[in-house]
Short mmCIF file of C-alpha atoms in Angstrom, two decimals:
data_model
loop_
_atom_site.label_atom_id
_atom_site.label_comp_id
_atom_site.label_asym_id
_atom_site.label_seq_id
_atom_site.Cartn_x
_atom_site.Cartn_y
_atom_site.Cartn_z
CA LYS A 1 -46.21 -8.17 -42.89
CA VAL A 2 -47.82 -11.28 -41.40
CA PHE A 3 -46.87 -12.78 -38.02
CA ARG A 4 -45.66 -16.32 -38.64
CA ALA A 5 -44.35 -17.93 -35.45
CA ALA A 6 -43.05 -17.42 -31.89
CA LEU A 7 -40.33 -19.64 -30.48
CA PRO A 8 -39.81 -19.75 -26.67
CA VAL A 9 -36.06 -19.31 -26.08
CA CYS A 10 -35.55 -18.13 -22.48
CA ASN A 11 -36.98 -16.25 -19.53
CA ASN A 12 -36.49 -12.55 -18.73
CA GLY A 13 -36.33 -11.56 -22.38
CA VAL A 14 -33.99 -12.19 -25.29
CA ALA A 15 -31.17 -9.72 -24.66
CA SER A 16 -28.88 -10.46 -27.62
CA LEU A 17 -28.85 -12.20 -31.00
CA THR A 18 -25.93 -13.08 -33.26
CA GLN A 19 -25.45 -15.28 -36.31
CA ALA A 20 -22.60 -17.45 -37.56
CA GLY A 21 -23.24 -19.16 -40.87
CA ASP A 22 -26.75 -20.59 -40.87
CA VAL A 23 -26.93 -20.87 -37.05
CA LEU A 24 -28.66 -18.25 -34.91
CA TYR A 25 -27.48 -17.73 -31.32
CA ALA A 26 -29.76 -16.18 -28.69
CA GLY A 27 -28.78 -14.92 -25.24
CA GLY A 28 -31.39 -14.41 -22.54
CA GLY A 29 -31.88 -12.45 -19.36
CA ASP A 30 -31.82 -15.70 -17.38
CA GLY A 31 -28.27 -16.52 -18.55
CA ARG A 32 -29.45 -19.05 -21.12
CA ILE A 33 -27.73 -19.25 -24.52
CA LYS A 34 -29.21 -21.35 -27.33
CA ALA A 35 -27.95 -22.30 -30.79
CA LEU A 36 -30.87 -22.45 -33.22
CA HIS A 37 -31.11 -23.73 -36.79
CA GLY A 38 -34.13 -23.56 -39.09
CA HIS A 39 -36.36 -21.22 -41.03
CA ASP A 40 -39.83 -19.74 -41.01
CA ALA A 41 -41.86 -21.53 -38.31
CA HIS A 42 -39.53 -24.52 -37.95
CA TRP A 43 -36.50 -24.21 -35.64
CA ASP A 44 -34.35 -26.81 -33.91
CA VAL A 45 -32.20 -26.30 -30.80
CA LEU A 46 -28.68 -27.53 -31.61
CA ALA A 47 -27.01 -26.69 -28.28
CA GLU A 48 -27.78 -24.93 -25.03
CA ASN A 49 -25.93 -23.62 -22.00
CA VAL A 50 -26.86 -21.57 -18.92
CA LEU A 51 -24.36 -19.01 -17.61
CA GLU A 52 -24.36 -17.77 -14.04
CA SER A 53 -25.97 -14.40 -14.81
CA GLY A 54 -28.12 -12.73 -17.44
CA VAL A 55 -26.55 -12.27 -20.86
CA VAL A 56 -26.32 -8.63 -21.96
CA ALA A 57 -24.16 -9.02 -25.11
CA LEU A 58 -23.34 -11.83 -27.51
CA THR A 59 -21.08 -11.84 -30.57
CA ALA A 60 -19.45 -14.42 -32.85
CA SER A 61 -15.82 -14.57 -33.93
CA SER A 62 -14.97 -13.81 -37.56
CA ASP A 63 -14.58 -17.52 -38.38
CA GLY A 64 -17.74 -18.47 -36.47
CA ALA A 65 -15.89 -21.03 -34.32
CA GLU A 66 -16.42 -19.20 -31.03
CA LEU A 67 -18.76 -16.81 -29.26
CA VAL A 68 -18.12 -14.19 -26.61
CA ALA A 69 -20.88 -13.50 -24.07
CA GLY A 70 -20.98 -10.62 -21.62
CA CYS A 71 -23.02 -11.12 -18.45
CA ARG A 72 -24.79 -8.81 -16.07
CA ASN A 73 -22.41 -9.74 -13.23
CA GLY A 74 -19.41 -8.33 -15.08
CA LYS A 75 -18.05 -11.63 -16.36
CA LEU A 76 -17.01 -12.38 -19.94
CA PHE A 77 -17.31 -15.95 -21.24
CA ARG A 78 -15.84 -17.62 -24.31
CA LEU A 79 -18.02 -20.35 -25.82
CA LEU A 80 -17.46 -22.96 -28.53
CA SER A 81 -20.03 -22.51 -31.29
CA SER A 82 -20.38 -26.27 -31.71
CA ASP A 83 -21.66 -27.20 -28.23
CA LEU A 84 -21.63 -23.85 -26.32
CA THR A 85 -19.06 -25.06 -23.79
CA ALA A 86 -18.17 -21.95 -21.76
CA THR A 87 -14.84 -20.79 -20.32
CA LEU A 88 -14.47 -17.73 -18.10
CA GLN A 89 -12.35 -15.19 -19.96
CA ALA A 90 -12.47 -12.12 -17.74
CA ALA A 91 -14.24 -10.65 -14.71
CA THR A 92 -14.69 -7.06 -13.65
CA HIS A 93 -16.61 -4.95 -11.18
CA THR A 94 -20.11 -3.77 -12.02
CA ASP A 95 -20.04 -0.50 -10.06
CA GLU A 96 -17.62 2.07 -8.65
CA VAL A 97 -14.40 0.47 -7.38
CA THR A 98 -13.82 1.70 -3.85
CA SER A 99 -10.61 0.08 -2.59
CA VAL A 100 -7.35 -1.55 -3.68
CA ALA A 101 -4.94 -3.53 -1.47
CA PHE A 102 -1.69 -5.46 -1.85
CA GLY A 103 -0.27 -7.95 0.60
CA ALA A 104 3.39 -8.88 0.85
CA SER A 105 3.43 -10.17 -2.76
CA SER A 106 3.25 -8.20 -6.00
CA ASP A 107 1.61 -11.16 -7.78
CA CYS A 108 -1.96 -10.48 -6.67
CA VAL A 109 -4.10 -7.52 -5.70
CA CYS A 110 -7.45 -7.25 -3.93
CA THR A 111 -10.20 -4.86 -5.05
CA ALA A 112 -13.66 -4.00 -3.76
CA SER A 113 -16.67 -2.23 -5.23
CA LYS A 114 -19.82 -0.34 -4.40
CA ALA A 115 -21.77 -3.37 -5.69
CA GLY A 116 -20.40 -5.43 -2.77
CA GLU A 117 -17.91 -7.41 -4.85
CA VAL A 118 -14.49 -8.36 -3.46
CA PHE A 119 -11.97 -9.78 -5.97
CA LEU A 120 -8.51 -11.20 -5.41
CA LEU A 121 -6.88 -10.85 -8.84
CA ASP A 122 -3.89 -12.74 -10.22
CA LEU A 123 -1.79 -10.06 -11.95
CA SER A 124 -0.25 -12.59 -14.35
CA ASP A 125 -3.55 -13.15 -16.18
CA TYR A 126 -5.90 -10.64 -14.44
CA MET A 127 -8.29 -13.44 -13.50
CA PRO A 128 -9.95 -13.71 -10.07
CA ILE A 129 -8.35 -16.14 -7.63
CA MET A 130 -11.40 -15.67 -5.43
CA ALA A 131 -14.56 -13.60 -5.70
CA ALA A 132 -16.99 -12.75 -2.91
CA ALA A 133 -20.30 -10.97 -3.35
CA GLY A 134 -22.17 -9.09 -0.66
CA LYS A 135 -25.53 -7.36 -0.53
CA SER A 136 -23.97 -4.21 0.93
CA SER A 137 -21.37 -1.90 -0.67
CA ALA A 138 -17.76 -2.80 0.17
CA ARG A 139 -15.73 0.29 1.09
CA SER A 140 -12.30 -0.91 2.19
CA VAL A 141 -10.20 -4.08 1.93
CA VAL A 142 -6.89 -5.22 3.37
CA LEU A 143 -4.84 -8.39 2.84
CA THR A 144 -3.64 -9.72 6.19
CA MET A 145 0.04 -10.52 6.58
CA THR A 146 -0.27 -13.45 8.99
CA THR A 147 -3.67 -15.18 8.76
CA GLY A 148 -4.23 -15.40 5.00
CA GLU A 149 -7.49 -13.46 5.18
CA ILE A 150 -9.07 -10.59 3.31
CA LEU A 151 -10.71 -8.10 5.65
CA ALA A 152 -13.49 -5.99 4.11
CA GLY A 153 -15.61 -3.21 5.56
CA TYR A 154 -19.18 -2.67 4.34
CA ASP A 155 -21.88 -0.02 4.32
CA ASP A 156 -24.04 -2.18 6.60
CA GLY A 157 -21.45 -1.68 9.37
CA GLN A 158 -20.06 -5.21 9.13
CA LEU A 159 -16.40 -6.18 9.02
CA ARG A 160 -16.10 -9.50 7.18
CA ALA A 161 -13.15 -11.84 6.72
CA TRP A 162 -12.80 -13.86 3.51
CA SER A 163 -10.42 -16.68 2.67
CA MET A 164 -7.72 -16.02 0.06
CA GLN A 165 -7.87 -19.62 -1.16
CA ARG A 166 -8.66 -20.16 -4.84
CA GLY A 167 -12.37 -20.65 -5.47
CA SER A 168 -13.41 -19.57 -1.98
CA GLY A 169 -15.82 -16.71 -1.33
CA ALA A 170 -19.14 -18.47 -0.83
CA ARG A 171 -19.40 -17.31 2.77
CA PRO A 172 -17.19 -15.24 5.12
CA LEU A 173 -14.88 -16.85 7.66
CA TRP A 174 -16.24 -14.51 10.32
CA GLU A 175 -18.03 -11.18 10.59
CA LEU A 176 -18.26 -8.42 13.15
CA GLN A 177 -20.65 -5.51 13.63
CA ALA A 178 -18.08 -2.72 13.77
CA HIS A 179 -19.83 0.62 13.18
CA ARG A 180 -23.21 2.26 12.92
CA GLY A 181 -23.79 3.67 9.45
CA GLY A 182 -21.05 1.73 7.69
CA VAL A 183 -17.32 0.92 7.78
CA THR A 184 -15.28 3.36 5.69
CA VAL A 185 -11.74 2.03 6.19
CA VAL A 186 -9.96 -1.05 7.61
CA ARG A 187 -6.30 -1.60 8.56
CA GLU A 188 -4.59 -4.39 10.51
CA THR A 189 -1.41 -5.47 12.24
CA PRO A 190 -0.48 -8.82 13.85
CA ASP A 191 -1.78 -7.41 17.16
CA PHE A 192 -4.92 -5.45 16.31
CA ILE A 193 -7.45 -4.41 13.68
CA VAL A 194 -8.40 -0.74 13.40
CA THR A 195 -11.55 0.48 11.65
CA GLY A 196 -13.05 3.86 10.83
CA GLY A 197 -16.72 4.49 10.17
CA ASN A 198 -19.45 6.79 8.98
CA ASP A 199 -20.25 7.30 12.67
CA CYS A 200 -16.98 9.33 12.86
CA ALA A 201 -15.45 6.77 15.24
CA VAL A 202 -12.07 5.02 15.14
CA ARG A 203 -12.16 1.60 16.81
CA PHE A 204 -9.42 -0.85 17.78
CA TRP A 205 -10.12 -4.60 17.94
CA HIS A 206 -8.03 -7.47 19.29
CA ARG A 207 -6.56 -9.37 16.34
CA THR A 208 -7.48 -12.90 17.46
CA THR A 209 -10.42 -12.52 19.85
CA ARG A 210 -11.87 -9.50 17.95
CA GLU A 211 -12.77 -7.92 21.27
CA LEU A 212 -13.25 -4.15 21.20
CA LEU A 213 -10.18 -2.53 22.80
CA ALA A 214 -10.80 1.21 22.37
CA THR A 215 -13.03 3.75 20.64
CA PHE A 216 -12.08 7.34 19.76
CA THR A 217 -14.49 9.98 18.51
CA ASN A 218 -12.26 12.93 17.67
CA HIS A 219 -13.63 13.40 14.17
CA ARG A 220 -16.78 15.30 13.24
CA LYS A 221 -17.12 13.71 9.80
CA PRO A 222 -16.72 10.11 8.55
CA VAL A 223 -13.19 8.73 8.76
CA ALA A 224 -11.61 8.96 5.29
CA ASP A 225 -8.41 6.96 5.86
CA LEU A 226 -6.30 5.21 8.49
CA LEU A 227 -2.55 4.63 8.64
CA VAL A 228 -0.62 2.31 10.95
CA ASP A 229 2.69 4.02 11.68
CA GLN A 230 5.66 2.23 10.12
CA ALA A 231 8.13 3.27 12.84
CA VAL A 232 5.86 2.90 15.89
CA PRO A 233 3.25 0.17 15.18
CA HIS A 234 1.09 1.06 18.20
CA HIS A 235 0.59 4.55 16.75
CA VAL A 236 -2.25 4.97 14.27
CA HIS A 237 -3.15 8.08 12.26
CA SER A 238 -6.62 8.97 10.99
CA GLY A 239 -7.78 11.61 8.51
CA SER A 240 -11.19 13.02 7.67
CA GLU A 241 -12.88 15.69 5.58
CA ASP A 242 -13.38 17.59 8.86
CA LYS A 243 -9.77 18.83 8.19
CA LEU A 244 -8.30 16.83 11.08
CA VAL A 245 -5.36 14.41 11.15
CA VAL A 246 -5.32 12.62 14.52
CA THR A 247 -2.61 10.35 15.96
CA TYR A 248 -3.55 7.71 18.56
CA ASP A 249 -1.34 5.71 20.94
CA LEU A 250 -2.92 2.32 21.58
CA LYS A 251 -0.57 1.55 24.51
CA LEU A 252 -1.53 4.78 26.28
CA ASN A 253 -5.12 4.39 25.06
CA LYS A 254 -5.44 8.05 24.10
CA PRO A 255 -5.00 10.49 21.19
CA LEU A 256 -1.47 11.91 21.08
CA VAL A 257 -1.89 14.89 18.79
CA GLN A 258 -4.61 16.45 16.65
CA HIS A 259 -3.58 18.40 13.54
CA PHE A 260 -5.97 20.91 11.98
CA THR A 261 -5.88 22.62 8.60
CA GLN A 262 -7.91 25.66 7.62
CA HIS A 263 -8.68 24.66 4.05
CA SER A 264 -7.58 21.04 3.47
CA ASN A 265 -10.34 18.43 3.71
CA ILE A 266 -8.31 15.25 4.27
CA THR A 267 -9.10 12.33 1.94
CA GLY A 268 -6.10 9.97 2.10
CA LEU A 269 -3.02 9.11 4.21
CA SER A 270 0.40 7.58 3.60
CA GLN A 271 3.88 7.87 5.15
CA ARG A 272 7.33 8.92 4.04
CA LYS A 273 10.28 6.54 4.32
CA ASP A 274 12.68 9.41 5.16
CA ARG A 275 12.54 12.72 7.10
CA ASP A 276 11.35 11.33 10.43
CA LYS A 277 8.71 9.15 8.74
CA GLU A 278 6.32 12.06 8.29
CA VAL A 279 2.64 11.34 7.64
CA VAL A 280 1.48 12.36 4.16
CA SER A 281 -2.08 13.50 3.47
CA SER A 282 -4.08 14.28 0.33
CA SER A 283 -6.92 16.78 0.35
CA LEU A 284 -9.72 18.26 -1.71
CA ASP A 285 -7.84 21.54 -2.19
CA GLY A 286 -5.21 19.70 -4.26
CA LYS A 287 -2.45 19.85 -1.63
CA ILE A 288 -0.25 17.02 -0.38
CA LEU A 289 0.78 17.89 3.18
CA PHE A 290 3.52 16.43 5.40
CA TRP A 291 2.95 16.07 9.15
CA ASP A 292 5.21 15.41 12.13
CA VAL A 293 3.63 14.35 15.44
CA ASP A 294 5.93 16.79 17.26
CA TYR A 295 4.62 19.84 15.37
CA ALA A 296 1.12 21.23 15.06
CA ASP A 297 1.50 22.68 11.56
CA PRO A 298 2.40 20.86 8.31
CA ARG A 299 6.16 20.47 7.74
CA GLY A 300 5.85 20.68 3.97
CA CYS A 301 3.45 20.91 1.05
CA ILE A 302 3.28 19.79 -2.58
CA GLU A 303 0.75 21.39 -4.89
CA GLY A 304 -0.46 20.19 -8.28
CA PRO A 305 0.78 21.41 -11.66
CA PRO A 306 0.44 25.20 -12.16
CA GLY A 307 -3.06 26.26 -13.18
CA SER A 308 -4.67 22.99 -12.10
CA MET A 309 -7.58 22.93 -9.64
CA LEU A 310 -7.16 19.40 -8.33
CA ARG A 311 -9.41 17.60 -5.86
CA LEU A 312 -7.25 14.75 -4.59
CA ARG A 313 -8.96 11.59 -3.31
CA CYS A 314 -6.04 9.29 -2.47
CA VAL A 315 -2.28 9.24 -2.04
CA GLU A 316 0.52 6.73 -1.48
CA VAL A 317 4.30 6.93 -1.13
CA SER A 318 6.25 4.42 -3.23
CA PRO A 319 8.05 1.49 -1.51
CA SER A 320 11.44 3.15 -2.17
CA GLY A 321 10.19 6.40 -0.67
CA ARG A 322 11.22 8.51 -3.67
CA TYR A 323 7.84 8.97 -5.35
CA ILE A 324 4.28 9.85 -4.43
CA VAL A 325 1.23 8.95 -6.50
CA ALA A 326 -2.07 10.75 -6.01
CA GLY A 327 -5.48 10.18 -7.58
CA ALA A 328 -7.85 13.03 -8.36
CA GLU A 329 -11.49 13.63 -9.21
CA ASP A 330 -10.44 14.70 -12.73
CA ALA A 331 -9.84 10.96 -13.44
CA ARG A 332 -6.04 11.36 -13.57
CA LEU A 333 -3.11 10.05 -11.57
CA TYR A 334 -0.30 12.43 -10.64
CA ILE A 335 3.18 11.10 -9.85
CA PHE A 336 5.55 13.36 -7.91
CA ASP A 337 9.30 13.06 -7.32
CA LEU A 338 9.92 13.75 -3.63
CA SER A 339 13.51 14.85 -4.22
CA SER A 340 12.35 17.80 -6.33
CA CYS A 341 8.69 17.99 -5.15
CA SER A 342 7.68 18.25 -8.81
CA CYS A 343 5.05 16.40 -10.84
CA ILE A 344 6.88 14.10 -13.24
CA GLN A 345 3.89 12.32 -14.83
CA GLU A 346 0.15 12.74 -15.37
CA CYS A 347 -1.63 9.49 -16.22
CA GLU A 348 -4.94 9.40 -18.07
CA GLY A 349 -7.02 6.23 -18.31
CA HIS A 350 -10.11 6.44 -16.13
CA SER A 351 -13.34 8.01 -17.34
CA GLY A 352 -14.43 8.84 -13.77
CA GLY A 353 -12.72 10.12 -10.64
CA VAL A 354 -9.91 8.03 -9.11
CA THR A 355 -11.03 6.62 -5.76
CA HIS A 356 -7.99 4.62 -4.60
CA VAL A 357 -4.40 3.93 -5.63
CA ARG A 358 -1.69 1.52 -4.50
CA TRP A 359 1.93 0.73 -5.45
CA SER A 360 2.90 -2.90 -5.85
CA PRO A 361 5.49 -3.95 -3.22
CA ASP A 362 8.20 -4.27 -5.92
CA GLN A 363 7.34 -0.73 -7.22
CA LYS A 364 6.98 -2.02 -10.77
CA GLN A 365 3.25 -1.33 -11.00
CA ILE A 366 0.61 1.11 -9.78
CA VAL A 367 -2.98 -0.07 -9.42
CA SER A 368 -5.74 2.54 -9.48
CA ALA A 369 -9.49 2.25 -8.94
CA GLY A 370 -12.14 4.57 -10.28
CA LYS A 371 -15.77 5.65 -10.15
CA ASP A 372 -16.04 4.27 -13.71
CA GLY A 373 -15.87 0.71 -12.31
CA CYS A 374 -12.39 0.14 -13.77
CA VAL A 375 -9.22 -1.19 -12.17
CA ILE A 376 -6.18 -0.01 -14.15
CA ILE A 377 -2.70 -1.52 -13.83
CA TRP A 378 0.06 0.92 -14.76
CA ASN A 379 3.63 -0.25 -15.40
CA PHE A 380 6.14 2.02 -13.67
CA PHE A 381 9.66 2.37 -15.09
CA GLU A 382 12.15 4.31 -13.00
CA MET A 383 14.47 6.40 -15.17
#
C-alpha cells in the first residue's frame, strides 16, 4: 500500500465517518461536520457546519437525505444531507442524574446531573425548555412556586437560581455560598429556603433577602433529604445516613424531636396524606418507615418483596396518598399500595441504581433518575 494524500478536515481528530451515495461525511472533535466529494487525492467540500460540541457519532438515513449526529455534550442533531442545516432533536445528561423536581404543573420537569447540567424538560416532546451548565456537580433542584425560578445546589457549596424562561440558562439570576463541602439538598416555601449539606448542617434562609436565619447541626453525616411539612409549613424534617430523622420548628428556632433507628440509614423522605400526615423514610436496609413527631419509634414499616435485599435510595408518596414509589440500587422502582402495604409493581428500565424519583402532580406519570445518566418517564395507570 502506498500513501496517497491527506486532507485536513477538522481539529481534535476525525471522530466519525459515514457515506451516503458518493458523498463522504466527516465529524470532528471540534464539532465540525463536512460533506466531501471526490476520489484519490482530489476532494471538494460541498457543505460544512459546526455544532456546539465535539461529534462522537455520525450516521446517514437509509435514503441518504438526512444525517444524525451525536455530540459530546449529550445532544442529538438532525442534519440535511444537502447543506448540513442542523436541528436539535434530543438532549440528555452526560453523567449520573442526581435530582428530579416538578412544580405545580405536570407539563414540565426539572433534572440535574453530576456533570453540572440542569434541564427543564417539556414532557410533551422531551425537549429542554432551558438548559444550564455548571462547572460543579449539581445535587438537588427545586422548582419554586412563586418566583418562577429553579433553585439548584452544587458540590462547590453554592446555591444558584436559574430562570425558567425558554432559552435562558447562560448565567444564574443569583447565587449564594450555602455550605462548606457542597449542597446535598434544597427545598423552599414562599417564606424560606432550607438547604442541607455535606457539612452535616441544615440551614434556613430568608426567601427574599436570602439572609441566614438559622443553622442546625444535629446530624453526624451529610444530609440526605429534607421535607417541608405539608400540615405545618414551619416544620421541616431532615434525614441522613447517620440513622437520624430530625424535625425542626423554624418559629421556635429549635429541633422538636430526633428519631433514631438502629439499622436504617435514611436516604429519602416523603409524607403521607392520611394517618396524621406521618413522615415516610427510605433506607439502605430496604425498609420504608413511618414516623409521627409525637412518638420516638416508627409507627409502621413496609419491607420489600420476600427474599429481596433492597438498598433504597429514594421514596415518594403519590399525590392521592394511596401509593408509594421507591427507587433502589438494583436499578428498579418498587410501587407499593398503602392500603395493603404490598408491592404491586416492580419496574425495570435503568441500567444503574435509581437516585431520585418523583410523581407528576396529576399522578399520571413517574419520573426516575439513575446513575446510568438516564431520566425515565413511566406512565402510571390506576386500576
